[in-house]
Each structure stands twice: as C-alpha cells, then as structure tokens.
Coordinates of C-alpha atoms in Angstrom, one line a residue:
X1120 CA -19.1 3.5 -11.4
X1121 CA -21.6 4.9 -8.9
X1122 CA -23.4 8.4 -9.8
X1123 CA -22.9 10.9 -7.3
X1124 CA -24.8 13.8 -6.2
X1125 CA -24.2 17.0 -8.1
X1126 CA -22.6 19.4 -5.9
X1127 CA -21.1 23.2 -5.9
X1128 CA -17.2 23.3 -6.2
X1129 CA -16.2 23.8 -2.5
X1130 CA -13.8 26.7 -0.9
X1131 CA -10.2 25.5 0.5
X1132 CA -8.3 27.3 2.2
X1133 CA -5.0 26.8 3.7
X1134 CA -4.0 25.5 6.5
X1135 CA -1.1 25.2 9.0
X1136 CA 1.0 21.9 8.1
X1137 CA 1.8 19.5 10.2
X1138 CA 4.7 16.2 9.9
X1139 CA 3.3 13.2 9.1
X1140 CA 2.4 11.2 12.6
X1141 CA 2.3 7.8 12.8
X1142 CA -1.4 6.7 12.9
X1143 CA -2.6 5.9 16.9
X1144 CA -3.0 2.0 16.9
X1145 CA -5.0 1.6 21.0
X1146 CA -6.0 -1.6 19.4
X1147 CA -3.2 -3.8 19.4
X1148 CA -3.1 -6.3 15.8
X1149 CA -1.1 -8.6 14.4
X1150 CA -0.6 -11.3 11.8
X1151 CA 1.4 -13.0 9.6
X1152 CA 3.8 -15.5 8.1
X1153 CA 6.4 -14.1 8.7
X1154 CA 10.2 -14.7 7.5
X1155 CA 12.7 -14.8 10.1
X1156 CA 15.7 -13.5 7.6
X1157 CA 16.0 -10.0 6.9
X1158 CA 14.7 -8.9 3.5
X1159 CA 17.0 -7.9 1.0
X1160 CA 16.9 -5.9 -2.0
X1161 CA 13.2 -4.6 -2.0
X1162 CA 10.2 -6.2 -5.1
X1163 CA 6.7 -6.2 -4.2
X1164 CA 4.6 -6.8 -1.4
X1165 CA 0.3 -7.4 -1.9
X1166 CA -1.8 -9.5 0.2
X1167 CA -5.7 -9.6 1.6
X1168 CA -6.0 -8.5 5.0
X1169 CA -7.8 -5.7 6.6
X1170 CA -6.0 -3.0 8.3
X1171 CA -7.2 -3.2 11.7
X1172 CA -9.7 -0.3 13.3
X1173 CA -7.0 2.5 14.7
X1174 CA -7.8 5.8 16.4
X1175 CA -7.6 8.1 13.8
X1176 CA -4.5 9.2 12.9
X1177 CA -3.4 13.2 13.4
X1178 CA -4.0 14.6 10.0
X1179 CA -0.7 15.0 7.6
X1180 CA -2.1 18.5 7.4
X1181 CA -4.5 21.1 5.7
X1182 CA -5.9 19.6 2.7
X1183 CA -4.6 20.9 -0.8
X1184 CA -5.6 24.1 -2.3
X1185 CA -5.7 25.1 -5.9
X1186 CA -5.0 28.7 -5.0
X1187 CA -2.0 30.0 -5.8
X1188 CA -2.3 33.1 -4.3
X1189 CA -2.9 31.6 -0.8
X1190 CA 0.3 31.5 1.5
X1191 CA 0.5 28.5 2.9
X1192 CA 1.7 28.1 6.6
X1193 CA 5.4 27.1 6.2
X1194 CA 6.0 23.8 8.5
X1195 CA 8.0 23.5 11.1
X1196 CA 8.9 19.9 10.4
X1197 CA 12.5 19.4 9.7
X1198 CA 13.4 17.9 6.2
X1199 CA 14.7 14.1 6.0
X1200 CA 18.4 14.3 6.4
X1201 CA 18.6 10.7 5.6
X1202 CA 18.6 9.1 2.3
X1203 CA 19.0 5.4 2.5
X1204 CA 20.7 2.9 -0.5
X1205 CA 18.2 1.6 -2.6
X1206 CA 18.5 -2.2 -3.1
X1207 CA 18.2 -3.3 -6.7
X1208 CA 15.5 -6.4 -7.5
X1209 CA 12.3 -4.6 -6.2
X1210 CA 9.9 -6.3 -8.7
X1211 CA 5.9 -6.0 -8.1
X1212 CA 3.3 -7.8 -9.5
X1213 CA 1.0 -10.4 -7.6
X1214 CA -2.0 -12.7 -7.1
X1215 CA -5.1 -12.3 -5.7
X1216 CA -5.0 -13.9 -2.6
X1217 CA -7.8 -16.4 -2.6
X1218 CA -8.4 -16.1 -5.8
X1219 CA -9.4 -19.7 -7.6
X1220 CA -10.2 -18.7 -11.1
X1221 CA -7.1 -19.6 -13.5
X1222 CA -6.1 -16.7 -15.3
X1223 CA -6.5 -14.2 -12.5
X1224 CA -3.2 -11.8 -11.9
X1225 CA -2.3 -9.2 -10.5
X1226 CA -0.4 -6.6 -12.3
X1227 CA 1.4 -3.9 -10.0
X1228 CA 0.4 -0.6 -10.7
X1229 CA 3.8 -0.2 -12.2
X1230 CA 6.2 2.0 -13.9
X1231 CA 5.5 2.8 -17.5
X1232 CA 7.8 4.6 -19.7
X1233 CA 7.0 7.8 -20.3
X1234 CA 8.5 11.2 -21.7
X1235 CA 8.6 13.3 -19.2
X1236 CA 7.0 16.2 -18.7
X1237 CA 9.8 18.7 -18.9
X1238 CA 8.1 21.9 -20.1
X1239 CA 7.4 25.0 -18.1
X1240 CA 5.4 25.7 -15.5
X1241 CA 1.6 26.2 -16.8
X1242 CA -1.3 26.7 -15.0
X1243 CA -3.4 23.9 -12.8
X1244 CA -5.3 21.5 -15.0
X1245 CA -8.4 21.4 -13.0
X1246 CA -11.0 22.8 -15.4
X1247 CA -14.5 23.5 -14.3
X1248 CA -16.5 24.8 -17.0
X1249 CA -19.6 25.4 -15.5
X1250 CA -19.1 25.7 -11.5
X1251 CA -22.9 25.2 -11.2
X1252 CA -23.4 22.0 -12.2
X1253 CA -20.0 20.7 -10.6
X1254 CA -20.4 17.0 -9.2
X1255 CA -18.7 15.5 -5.7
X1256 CA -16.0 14.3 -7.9
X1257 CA -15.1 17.5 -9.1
X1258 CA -14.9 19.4 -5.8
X1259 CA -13.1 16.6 -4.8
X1260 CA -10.1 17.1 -7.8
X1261 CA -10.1 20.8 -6.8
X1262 CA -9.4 20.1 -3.1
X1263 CA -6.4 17.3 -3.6
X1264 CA -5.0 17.5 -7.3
X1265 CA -3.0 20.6 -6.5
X1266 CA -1.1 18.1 -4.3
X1267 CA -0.5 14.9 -6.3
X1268 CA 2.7 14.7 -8.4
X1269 CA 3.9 12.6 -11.9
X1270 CA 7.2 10.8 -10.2
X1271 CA 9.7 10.5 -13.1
X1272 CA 13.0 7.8 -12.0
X1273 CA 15.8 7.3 -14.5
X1274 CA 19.0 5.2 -14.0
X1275 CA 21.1 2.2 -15.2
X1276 CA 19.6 2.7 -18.7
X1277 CA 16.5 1.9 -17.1
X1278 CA 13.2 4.7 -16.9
X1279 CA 9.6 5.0 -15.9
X1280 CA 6.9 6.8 -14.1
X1281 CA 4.4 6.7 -11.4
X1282 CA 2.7 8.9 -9.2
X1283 CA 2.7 10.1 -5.7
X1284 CA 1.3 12.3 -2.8
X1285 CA 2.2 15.7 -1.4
X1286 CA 1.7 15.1 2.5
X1287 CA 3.5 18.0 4.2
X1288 CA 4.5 21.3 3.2
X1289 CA 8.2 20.9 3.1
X1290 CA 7.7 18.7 0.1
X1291 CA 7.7 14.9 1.5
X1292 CA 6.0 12.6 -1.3
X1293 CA 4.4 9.1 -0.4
X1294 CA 4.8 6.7 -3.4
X1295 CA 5.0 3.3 -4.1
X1296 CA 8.3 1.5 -3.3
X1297 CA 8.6 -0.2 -6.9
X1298 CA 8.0 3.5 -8.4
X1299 CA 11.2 4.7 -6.6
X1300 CA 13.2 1.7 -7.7
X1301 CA 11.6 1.3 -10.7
X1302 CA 10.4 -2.8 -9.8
X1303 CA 14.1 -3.1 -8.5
X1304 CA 16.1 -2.2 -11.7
X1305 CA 17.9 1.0 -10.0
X1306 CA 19.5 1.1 -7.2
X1307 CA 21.3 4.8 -7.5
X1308 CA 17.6 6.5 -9.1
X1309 CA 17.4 10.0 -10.4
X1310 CA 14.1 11.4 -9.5
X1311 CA 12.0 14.5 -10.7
X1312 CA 8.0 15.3 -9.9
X1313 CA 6.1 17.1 -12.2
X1314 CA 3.7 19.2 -9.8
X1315 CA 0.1 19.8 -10.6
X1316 CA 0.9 23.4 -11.9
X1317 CA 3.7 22.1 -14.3
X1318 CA 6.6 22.9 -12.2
X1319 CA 9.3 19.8 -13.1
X1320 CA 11.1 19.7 -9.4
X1321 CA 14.3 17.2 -8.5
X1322 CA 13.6 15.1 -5.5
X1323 CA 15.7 12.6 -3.3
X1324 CA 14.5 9.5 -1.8
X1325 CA 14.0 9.5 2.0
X1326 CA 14.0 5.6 2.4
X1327 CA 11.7 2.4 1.1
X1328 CA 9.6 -0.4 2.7
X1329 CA 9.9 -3.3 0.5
X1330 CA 7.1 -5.2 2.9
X1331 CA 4.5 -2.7 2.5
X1332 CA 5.2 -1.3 -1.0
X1333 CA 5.7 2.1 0.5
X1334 CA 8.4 5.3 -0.1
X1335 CA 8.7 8.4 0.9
X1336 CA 10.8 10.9 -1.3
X1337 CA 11.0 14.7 -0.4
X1338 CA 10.8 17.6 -2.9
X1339 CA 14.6 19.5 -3.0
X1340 CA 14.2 23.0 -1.5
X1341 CA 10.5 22.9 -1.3
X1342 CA 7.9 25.2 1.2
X1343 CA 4.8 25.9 1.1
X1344 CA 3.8 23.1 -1.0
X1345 CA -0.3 21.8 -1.4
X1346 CA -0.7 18.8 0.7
X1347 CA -3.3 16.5 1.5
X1348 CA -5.1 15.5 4.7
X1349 CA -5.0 11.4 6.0
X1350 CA -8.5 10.1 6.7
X1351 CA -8.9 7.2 9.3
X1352 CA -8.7 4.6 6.8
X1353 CA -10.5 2.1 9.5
X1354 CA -13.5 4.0 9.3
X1355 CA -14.2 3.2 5.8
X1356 CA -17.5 1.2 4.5
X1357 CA -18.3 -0.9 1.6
X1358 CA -19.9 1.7 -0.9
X1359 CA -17.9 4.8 0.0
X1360 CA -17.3 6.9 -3.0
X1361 CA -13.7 6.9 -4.2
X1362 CA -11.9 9.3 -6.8
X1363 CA -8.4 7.9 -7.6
X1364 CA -5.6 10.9 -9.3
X1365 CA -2.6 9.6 -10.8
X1366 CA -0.7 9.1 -14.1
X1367 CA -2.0 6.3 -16.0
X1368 CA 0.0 5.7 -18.9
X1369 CA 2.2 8.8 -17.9
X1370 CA -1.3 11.0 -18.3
X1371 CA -0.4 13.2 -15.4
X1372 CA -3.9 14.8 -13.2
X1373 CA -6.3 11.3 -14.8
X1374 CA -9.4 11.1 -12.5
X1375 CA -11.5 8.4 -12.4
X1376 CA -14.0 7.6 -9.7
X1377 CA -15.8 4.5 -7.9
X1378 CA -17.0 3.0 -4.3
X1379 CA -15.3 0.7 -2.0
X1380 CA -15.8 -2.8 -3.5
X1381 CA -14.4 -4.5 -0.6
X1382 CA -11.9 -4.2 2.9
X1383 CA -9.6 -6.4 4.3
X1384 CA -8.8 -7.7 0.8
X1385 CA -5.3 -9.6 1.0
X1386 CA -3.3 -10.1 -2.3
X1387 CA 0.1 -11.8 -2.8
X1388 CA 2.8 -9.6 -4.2
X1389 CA 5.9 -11.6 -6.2
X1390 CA 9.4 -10.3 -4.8
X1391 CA 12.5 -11.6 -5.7
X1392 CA 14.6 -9.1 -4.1
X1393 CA 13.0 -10.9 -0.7
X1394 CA 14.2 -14.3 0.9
X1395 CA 11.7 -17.2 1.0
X1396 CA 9.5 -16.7 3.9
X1397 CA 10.0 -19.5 6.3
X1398 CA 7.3 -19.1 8.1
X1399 CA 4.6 -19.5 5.0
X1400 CA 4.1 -23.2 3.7
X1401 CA 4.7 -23.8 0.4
X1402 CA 1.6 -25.4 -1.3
X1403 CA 2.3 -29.3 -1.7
X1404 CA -0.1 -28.7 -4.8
X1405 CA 2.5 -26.7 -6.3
X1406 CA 6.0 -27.1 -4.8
X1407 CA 8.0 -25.2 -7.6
X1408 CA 5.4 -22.0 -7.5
X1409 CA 4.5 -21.1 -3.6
X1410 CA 0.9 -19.3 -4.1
X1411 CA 1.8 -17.2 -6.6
X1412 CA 0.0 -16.9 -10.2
X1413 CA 2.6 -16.5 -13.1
X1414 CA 2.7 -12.5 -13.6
X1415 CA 4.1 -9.9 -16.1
X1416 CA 6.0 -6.6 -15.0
X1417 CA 5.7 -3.0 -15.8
X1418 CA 9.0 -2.0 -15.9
X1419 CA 11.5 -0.8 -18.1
X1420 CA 10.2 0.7 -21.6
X1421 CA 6.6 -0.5 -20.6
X1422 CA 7.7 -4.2 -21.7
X1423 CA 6.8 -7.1 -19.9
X1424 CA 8.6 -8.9 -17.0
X1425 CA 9.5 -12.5 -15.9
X1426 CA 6.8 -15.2 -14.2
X1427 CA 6.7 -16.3 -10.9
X1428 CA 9.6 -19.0 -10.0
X1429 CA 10.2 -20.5 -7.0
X1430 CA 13.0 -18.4 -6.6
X1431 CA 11.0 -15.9 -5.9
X1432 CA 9.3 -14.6 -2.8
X1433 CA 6.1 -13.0 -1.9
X1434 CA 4.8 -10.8 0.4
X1435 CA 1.4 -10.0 1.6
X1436 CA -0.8 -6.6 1.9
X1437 CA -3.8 -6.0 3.1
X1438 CA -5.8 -3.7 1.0
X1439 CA -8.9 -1.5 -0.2
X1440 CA -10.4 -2.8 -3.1
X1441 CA -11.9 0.1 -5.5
X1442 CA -13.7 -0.5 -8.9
X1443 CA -12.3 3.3 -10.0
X1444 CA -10.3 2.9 -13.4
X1445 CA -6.7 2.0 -12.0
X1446 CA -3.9 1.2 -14.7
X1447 CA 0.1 1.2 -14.9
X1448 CA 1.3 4.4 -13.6
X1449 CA -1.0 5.0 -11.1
X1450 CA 1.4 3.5 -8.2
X1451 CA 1.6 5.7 -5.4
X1452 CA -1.6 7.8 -6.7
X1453 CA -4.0 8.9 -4.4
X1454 CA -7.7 7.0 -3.5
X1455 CA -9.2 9.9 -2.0
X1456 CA -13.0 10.1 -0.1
X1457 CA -15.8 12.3 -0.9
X1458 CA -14.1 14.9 1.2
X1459 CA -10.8 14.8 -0.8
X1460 CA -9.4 13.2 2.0
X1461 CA -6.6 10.4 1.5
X1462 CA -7.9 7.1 2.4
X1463 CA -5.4 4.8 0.7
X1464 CA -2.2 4.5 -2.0
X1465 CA -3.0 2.9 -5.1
X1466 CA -0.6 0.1 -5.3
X1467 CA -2.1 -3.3 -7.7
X1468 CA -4.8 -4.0 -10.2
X1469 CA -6.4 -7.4 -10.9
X1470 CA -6.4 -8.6 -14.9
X1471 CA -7.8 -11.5 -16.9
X1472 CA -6.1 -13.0 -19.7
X1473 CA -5.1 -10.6 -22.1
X1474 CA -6.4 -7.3 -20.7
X1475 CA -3.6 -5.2 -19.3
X1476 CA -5.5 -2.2 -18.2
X1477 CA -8.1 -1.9 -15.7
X1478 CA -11.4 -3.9 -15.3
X1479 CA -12.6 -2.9 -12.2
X1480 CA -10.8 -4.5 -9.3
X1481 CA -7.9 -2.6 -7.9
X1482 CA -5.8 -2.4 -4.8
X1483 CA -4.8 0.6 -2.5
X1484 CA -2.9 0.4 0.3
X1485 CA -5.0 1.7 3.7
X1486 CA -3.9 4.9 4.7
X1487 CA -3.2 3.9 8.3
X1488 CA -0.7 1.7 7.3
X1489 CA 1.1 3.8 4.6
X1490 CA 0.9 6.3 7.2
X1491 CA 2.6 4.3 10.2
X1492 CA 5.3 3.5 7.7
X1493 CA 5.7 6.9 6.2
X1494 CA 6.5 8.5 9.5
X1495 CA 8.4 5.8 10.3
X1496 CA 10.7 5.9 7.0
X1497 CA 10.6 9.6 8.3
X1498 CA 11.3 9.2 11.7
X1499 CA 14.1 6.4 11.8
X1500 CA 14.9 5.4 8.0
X1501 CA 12.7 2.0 8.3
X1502 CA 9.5 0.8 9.1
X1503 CA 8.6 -1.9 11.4
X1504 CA 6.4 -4.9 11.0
X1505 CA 4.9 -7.5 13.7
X1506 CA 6.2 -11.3 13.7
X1507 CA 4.3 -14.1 14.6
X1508 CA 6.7 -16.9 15.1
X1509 CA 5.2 -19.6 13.7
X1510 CA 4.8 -21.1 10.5
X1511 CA 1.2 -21.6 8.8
X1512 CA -0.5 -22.8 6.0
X1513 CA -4.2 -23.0 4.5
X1514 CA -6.5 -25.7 6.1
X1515 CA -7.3 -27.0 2.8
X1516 CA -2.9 -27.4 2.0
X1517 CA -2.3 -29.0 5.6
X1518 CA -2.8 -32.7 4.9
X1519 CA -2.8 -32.5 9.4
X1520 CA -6.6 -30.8 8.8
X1521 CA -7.9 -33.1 6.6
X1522 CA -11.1 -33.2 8.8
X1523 CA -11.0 -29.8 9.7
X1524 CA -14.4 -28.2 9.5
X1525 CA -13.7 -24.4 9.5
X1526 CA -11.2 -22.1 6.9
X1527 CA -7.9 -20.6 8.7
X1528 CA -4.3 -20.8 8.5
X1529 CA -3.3 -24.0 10.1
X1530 CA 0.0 -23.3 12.3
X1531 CA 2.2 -26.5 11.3
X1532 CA 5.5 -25.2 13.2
X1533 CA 6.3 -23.1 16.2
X1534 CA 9.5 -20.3 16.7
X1535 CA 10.6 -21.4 20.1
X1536 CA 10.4 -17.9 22.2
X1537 CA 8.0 -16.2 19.9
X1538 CA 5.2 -14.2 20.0
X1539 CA 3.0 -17.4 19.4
X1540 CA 4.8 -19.9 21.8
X1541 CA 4.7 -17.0 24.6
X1542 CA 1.1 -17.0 24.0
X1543 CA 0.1 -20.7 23.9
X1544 CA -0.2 -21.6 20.8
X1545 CA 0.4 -24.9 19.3
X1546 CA 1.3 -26.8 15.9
X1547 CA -2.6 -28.2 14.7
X1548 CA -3.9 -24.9 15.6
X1549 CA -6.4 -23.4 13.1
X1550 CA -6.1 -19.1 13.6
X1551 CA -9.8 -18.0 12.8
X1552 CA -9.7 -14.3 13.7
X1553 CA -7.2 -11.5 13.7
X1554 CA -7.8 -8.6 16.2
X1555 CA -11.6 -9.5 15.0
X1556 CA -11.2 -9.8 11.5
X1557 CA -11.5 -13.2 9.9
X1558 CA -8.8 -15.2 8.7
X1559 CA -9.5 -17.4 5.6
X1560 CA -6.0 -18.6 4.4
X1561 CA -1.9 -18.3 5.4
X1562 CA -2.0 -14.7 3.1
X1563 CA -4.7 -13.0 5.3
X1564 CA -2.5 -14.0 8.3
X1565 CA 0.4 -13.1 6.7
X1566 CA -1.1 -9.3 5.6
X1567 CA -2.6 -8.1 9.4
X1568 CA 0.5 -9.6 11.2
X1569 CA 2.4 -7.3 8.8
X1570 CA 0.3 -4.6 8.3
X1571 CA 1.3 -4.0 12.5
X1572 CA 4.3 -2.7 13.9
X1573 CA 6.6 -4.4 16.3
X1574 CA 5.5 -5.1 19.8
X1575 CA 1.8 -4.6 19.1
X1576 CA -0.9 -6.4 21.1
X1577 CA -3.4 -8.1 19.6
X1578 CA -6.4 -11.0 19.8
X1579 CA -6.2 -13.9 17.9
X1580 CA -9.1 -16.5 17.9
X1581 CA -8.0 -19.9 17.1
X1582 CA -9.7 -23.6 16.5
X1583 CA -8.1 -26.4 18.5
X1584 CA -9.5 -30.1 19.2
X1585 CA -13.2 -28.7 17.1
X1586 CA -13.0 -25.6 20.0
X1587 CA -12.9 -22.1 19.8
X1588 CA -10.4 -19.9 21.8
X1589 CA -8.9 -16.7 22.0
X1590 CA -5.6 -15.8 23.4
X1591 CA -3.6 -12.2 23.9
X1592 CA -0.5 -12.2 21.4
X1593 CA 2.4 -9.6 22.1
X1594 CA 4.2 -9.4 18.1
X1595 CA 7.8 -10.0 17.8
X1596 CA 9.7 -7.4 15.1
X1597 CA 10.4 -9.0 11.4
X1598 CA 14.1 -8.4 11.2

C-alpha cells in the first residue's frame, strides 16, 4: 500500500445529474474468441486485456456528496421500464490468464452471506476525527461513499451480498452480474441496498451482461440520490492511487487503498451458464479442462462451489489490476482515483493455496467498458460485444507454430463472411497487437475483441510467413 500525501478533507457540492452515456470509442477495437451461439443463462466472465484508449466518456454526473442538507438536482433521465428474466447458472470464479504458477485462482469477488442490514436509517459512517490531518484517501471516502450501496439478493432458499455504485440520481446502481444472480442460483432475485446513511431501499433489476460481469439495478422510487462521476478509465497509469469501497464480508462503507499494479490484465472467468466457445481452442495439454484452473465459489451461505469441468465455459475480461485489499463481497464496489472519481468495478481477486481473502492482486473492470454496457443495459436491455470470426489459440498450444518465433494467438480456423475473412486474414496467422495493445495468448484476444461493441473498427497487427502486418478489421456482433 502506497503512502499518500496528507491532504485537507475537500468541499462537494452538488451537481446537476446526468444518465449514464455510453463512453465515446473514436478509436475503433476489437478482439476476441468469440462463440458463435448465443449465451445462455449468465456465470462469469474475467480475462486479461486492456480496454482500449476511448475519448472520455460524458460523466454519469456530479460526484457524491456527504451533505444531506444539499438538494440535489433531480434528473431528467427516465427510470428503466424494463426488467429483464434473469437466467439461473451465473457462476464466477476464474484464472489468471497467463498465469503459470500451479496453485494460482481466481476467486470472484462473490456473494457472501450476510445478515442484512435492516435497521434504521443512522447517520453517514464517514468519520473524520481530526479534519486537519485528513489524507487523499479520506477526502476521497467523503466525496464517493455517500454513493456506494450493500446489495442484499434473496431467492430460491438461496442469499448473499455484494456491493454496488450509485451512478445517476434516479437511483440506477452498477453491480456485478453474479451479485444480482447470486453466481447463477436465482433466477426470480429479491433485492434491497443498504445506502451509506442506513436507509435499507428495495430495488429491481434493469438487466445483466453475463460477458462482461456487469448489472444495472435501479433504486424503487428514488431522487436525488448521491452519485458518482466516471473517469476515462484509458487515461489510467501504472502507480495511480486507488481507494476501493465495498462490503467485504458484508462490512458495508470498508476502505482500503493501493496503486495500479498493472492494465490490460486479462483473466479467464469459469461460466457454466455459457456455451463452449467455438472460436477458442481447447488446450491439447488439457482436453478435459480448457484454460481454466480448478476454482471454488462464493455463493450460497459463504460455502464453497464446484471446480472447473469441461462442461463449463469461460469467458474473458480485460481488467485493472489493484494491490488495494479486495475480498468476497466487494463485487460491484467501487475502484475510485485520487479525485473520488470511478475508474473501475471490482469484479475478481487472485489466491494461492489456501488463502481465501485478499493478497494483493485484484481485478476491476475498466470503467469505459462497464460504462458502454451500463447505458447499454439502460438504453436497450443488452449490451453488445465485437466478434472476430475466427478461431485461435496460444502459439505455444498450436502444434502449426511449432517454429514460431514471437507470442500471439495463432488463428487455426476462419468464419467464412466474418470480420476476419473480410479483412484478409488467414488460418497460420499469429495476431500480435490489438488496436495497439499487445496480444500474448487466445484470452488477451478474446478480452479486447469483447471488451468492444458491435461494428467497431479496429487495427490488428498480425505475424505471417516471419512478417509483420497490419490490417483494418470491421467486428461482427456476438449473438
């Protein structure tokens, strides 16, 4: 954990709110390994890939306040009309991708079972003793806690909790898509938040993106509500300070704080509610468990879950890796920046052996992407992700590369009429790049052709015959 300067708690004020917009993407990305069936019941998605520089998305709104007595300007966004059926199976828990230590899992950032908090309203639980000697983090918390919420889902004997973030004033909540479905045990959920003030609030769920791990659920009768502002997640460096608020353990308002240990990070989420994805290799190493680790669950009563099968699918995220304390019940918590902005959704955490809890390497999901996909959910009831059309594999599982002299995902079949036949590409390929960032193995494909929406435009450098080219690549749409 990095020390940070000392600094004076600063003053919010209010601000007019605005709907969530879909973050600006001039830049056109893409990437993948990509399944030509439609996903089913939602589980979880994780993979390492970077989210691609985008314009800076148009804020969510004014940052959160811990005033009370400040009116907030009531939004003029209308309030989701559409609730969608959840889909039952939605299990998280994944791998780091590229990852070559045995013993190395990832644990979603799943539900834990929690009482919960049921009492009455009470005031904030920011607590600044001695205003003068406040740090970063602590301006920070006063700026964004007011607006991050304890998500409590109950249903089918099944319970848990996780967290989530206020990002308009008419009460919409981004949250992890396994919070909301409790890792795919309920598909009918009952669900409350417990605000920052103590206020224990029913909520419906908008809608779910089983491929990015992302949900938005709205607050019932809600105005005026603290929200938080959406940072341009591509502008992020290595070192950044980072202050994560959530619900570890069902400790509603836990604050821990850390840098950015990495970007472009792409782990391998476990998701049986998905089909097998066609367009990803298995590895011939390992025919009965495609690229995925064997994995517990935080699910039901905080009890462990099943192991990875090749029944089982996986999909891949790209993500911001953050060495601030992340553990079960954090999903769908904030990563905030210095300026108590939201730069990400706290989705995974990496453990070794035994340990459970956190040691130091955990996932959040850009805030670009959860953005795009919030407004979206928001906007249409689903999110859209980019298609590659072709079907890849890591250089060192292609038995075709066996003198290949660079790291990639080697394309060993071609989607006739997709995105990569209609730019040129061929079986024997090797993809290098992605919209400029490199490509190691089939999951960092996989995670940036994902992490873009349909029809996006994008570069991709490739390795053919020992020669480098680059070709434009228009995305299909993963149905």
């Amino acid at each position: 954990m990095t020390e940070v300067p000392k600094e004076p708690t600063p003053e919010t004020t209010p601000g007019k709110n605005t709907t969530p917009t879909t973050p600006s993407n001039d830049t056109p990305t893409a990437r993948e390994t990509t399944p030509t069936s439609a996903p089913t019941p939602a589980q979880d998605p994780a993979a390492v890939a970077t989210i691609p520089a985008a314009t800076p998305s148009s804020s969510f709104g004014p940052a959160a306040t811990t005033d009370t007595d400040t009116s907030h300007a009531k939004a003029e966004t209308k309030k989701p009309s559409m609730t969608l059926g959840l889909v039952a199976g939605f299990a998280i828990v994944a791998l780091l991708g590229g990852a070559s230590g045995a013993g190395v899992t990832l644990w979603a950032v799943g539900n834990q079972n929690t009482a919960s908090i049921s009492g009455t309203a009470g005031p904030a639980s920011i607590t600044v003793n001695d205003p003068g000697n406040a740090t970063l983090v602590t301006s920070v918390v006063a700026k964004a806690a007011p607006a991050i919420v304890t998500i409590n889902v109950s249903g089918q004997n099944a319970g848990g909790s996780g967290s989530g973030v206020i990002i308009s004033a008419d009460g919409n909540v981004i949250t992890n898509a396994h919070v909301v479905t409790l890792d795919g045990k309920v598909a009918d959920p009952k669900v409350t938040v417990t605000t920052n003030d103590g206020r224990l609030l029913s909520a419906t769920v908008v809608g779910f993106d089983p491929i990015s791990d992302i949900a938005v659920i709205n607050i019932d009768d809600a105005s005026d509500m603290p929200f938080v502002n959406i940072a341009d997640s591509s502008a992020l460096n290595v070192g950044d300070s980072t202050v994560a608020i959530g619900a570890p353990l069902g400790l509603s308002g836990t604050v821990t704080s850390g840098i950015v240990s990495a970007l472009n990070r792409s782990i391998t989420v476990a998701s049986s509610a998905l089909p097998a994805d066609p367009e990803t290799a298995p590895d011939p190493n390992s025919p009965e468990s495609p690229d995925l680790w064997n994995f517990d669950l935080f699910g039901e009563n905080g009890q462990g879950g099943g192991q990875g099968s090749a029944n089982q699918a996986s999909v891949a995220l790209s993500v911001i890796q953050t060495d601030a304390a992340i553990n079960p019940g954090n999903s769908g918590g904030a990563l905030l920046n210095s300026d108590g902005e939201l730069i990400g959704i706290n989705v995974a955490i990496a453990s070794s052996g035994g340990t459970a809890g956190s040691i130091g390497v955990g996932f959040a999901i850009p805030a670009n992407f959860a953005s795009r996909v919030a407004n979206e959910i928001l906007e249409t009831g689903t999110a859209t992700h980019g298609l590659l059309g072709a079907s890849v594999a890591d250089v060192t599982d292609d038995p075709a590369q066996s003198k290949a002299q660079v790291v990639g995902a080697s394309i060993v079949d071609i989607s006739s009429g997709g995105a990569a036949a209609d730019a040129g590409l061929k079986v024997g390929d090797i993809v290098t790049s992605f919209d400029g960032l490199p490509i190691t193995n089939k999951t960092d494909l996989t995670a940036q052709v994902r992490a873009r929406s349909a029809g996006e435009k994008t570069t991709i450098s490739y390795v053919r015959d020992g020669k480098a080219n680059t070709v434009d690549v228009t995305l299909g749409s993963l149905n």
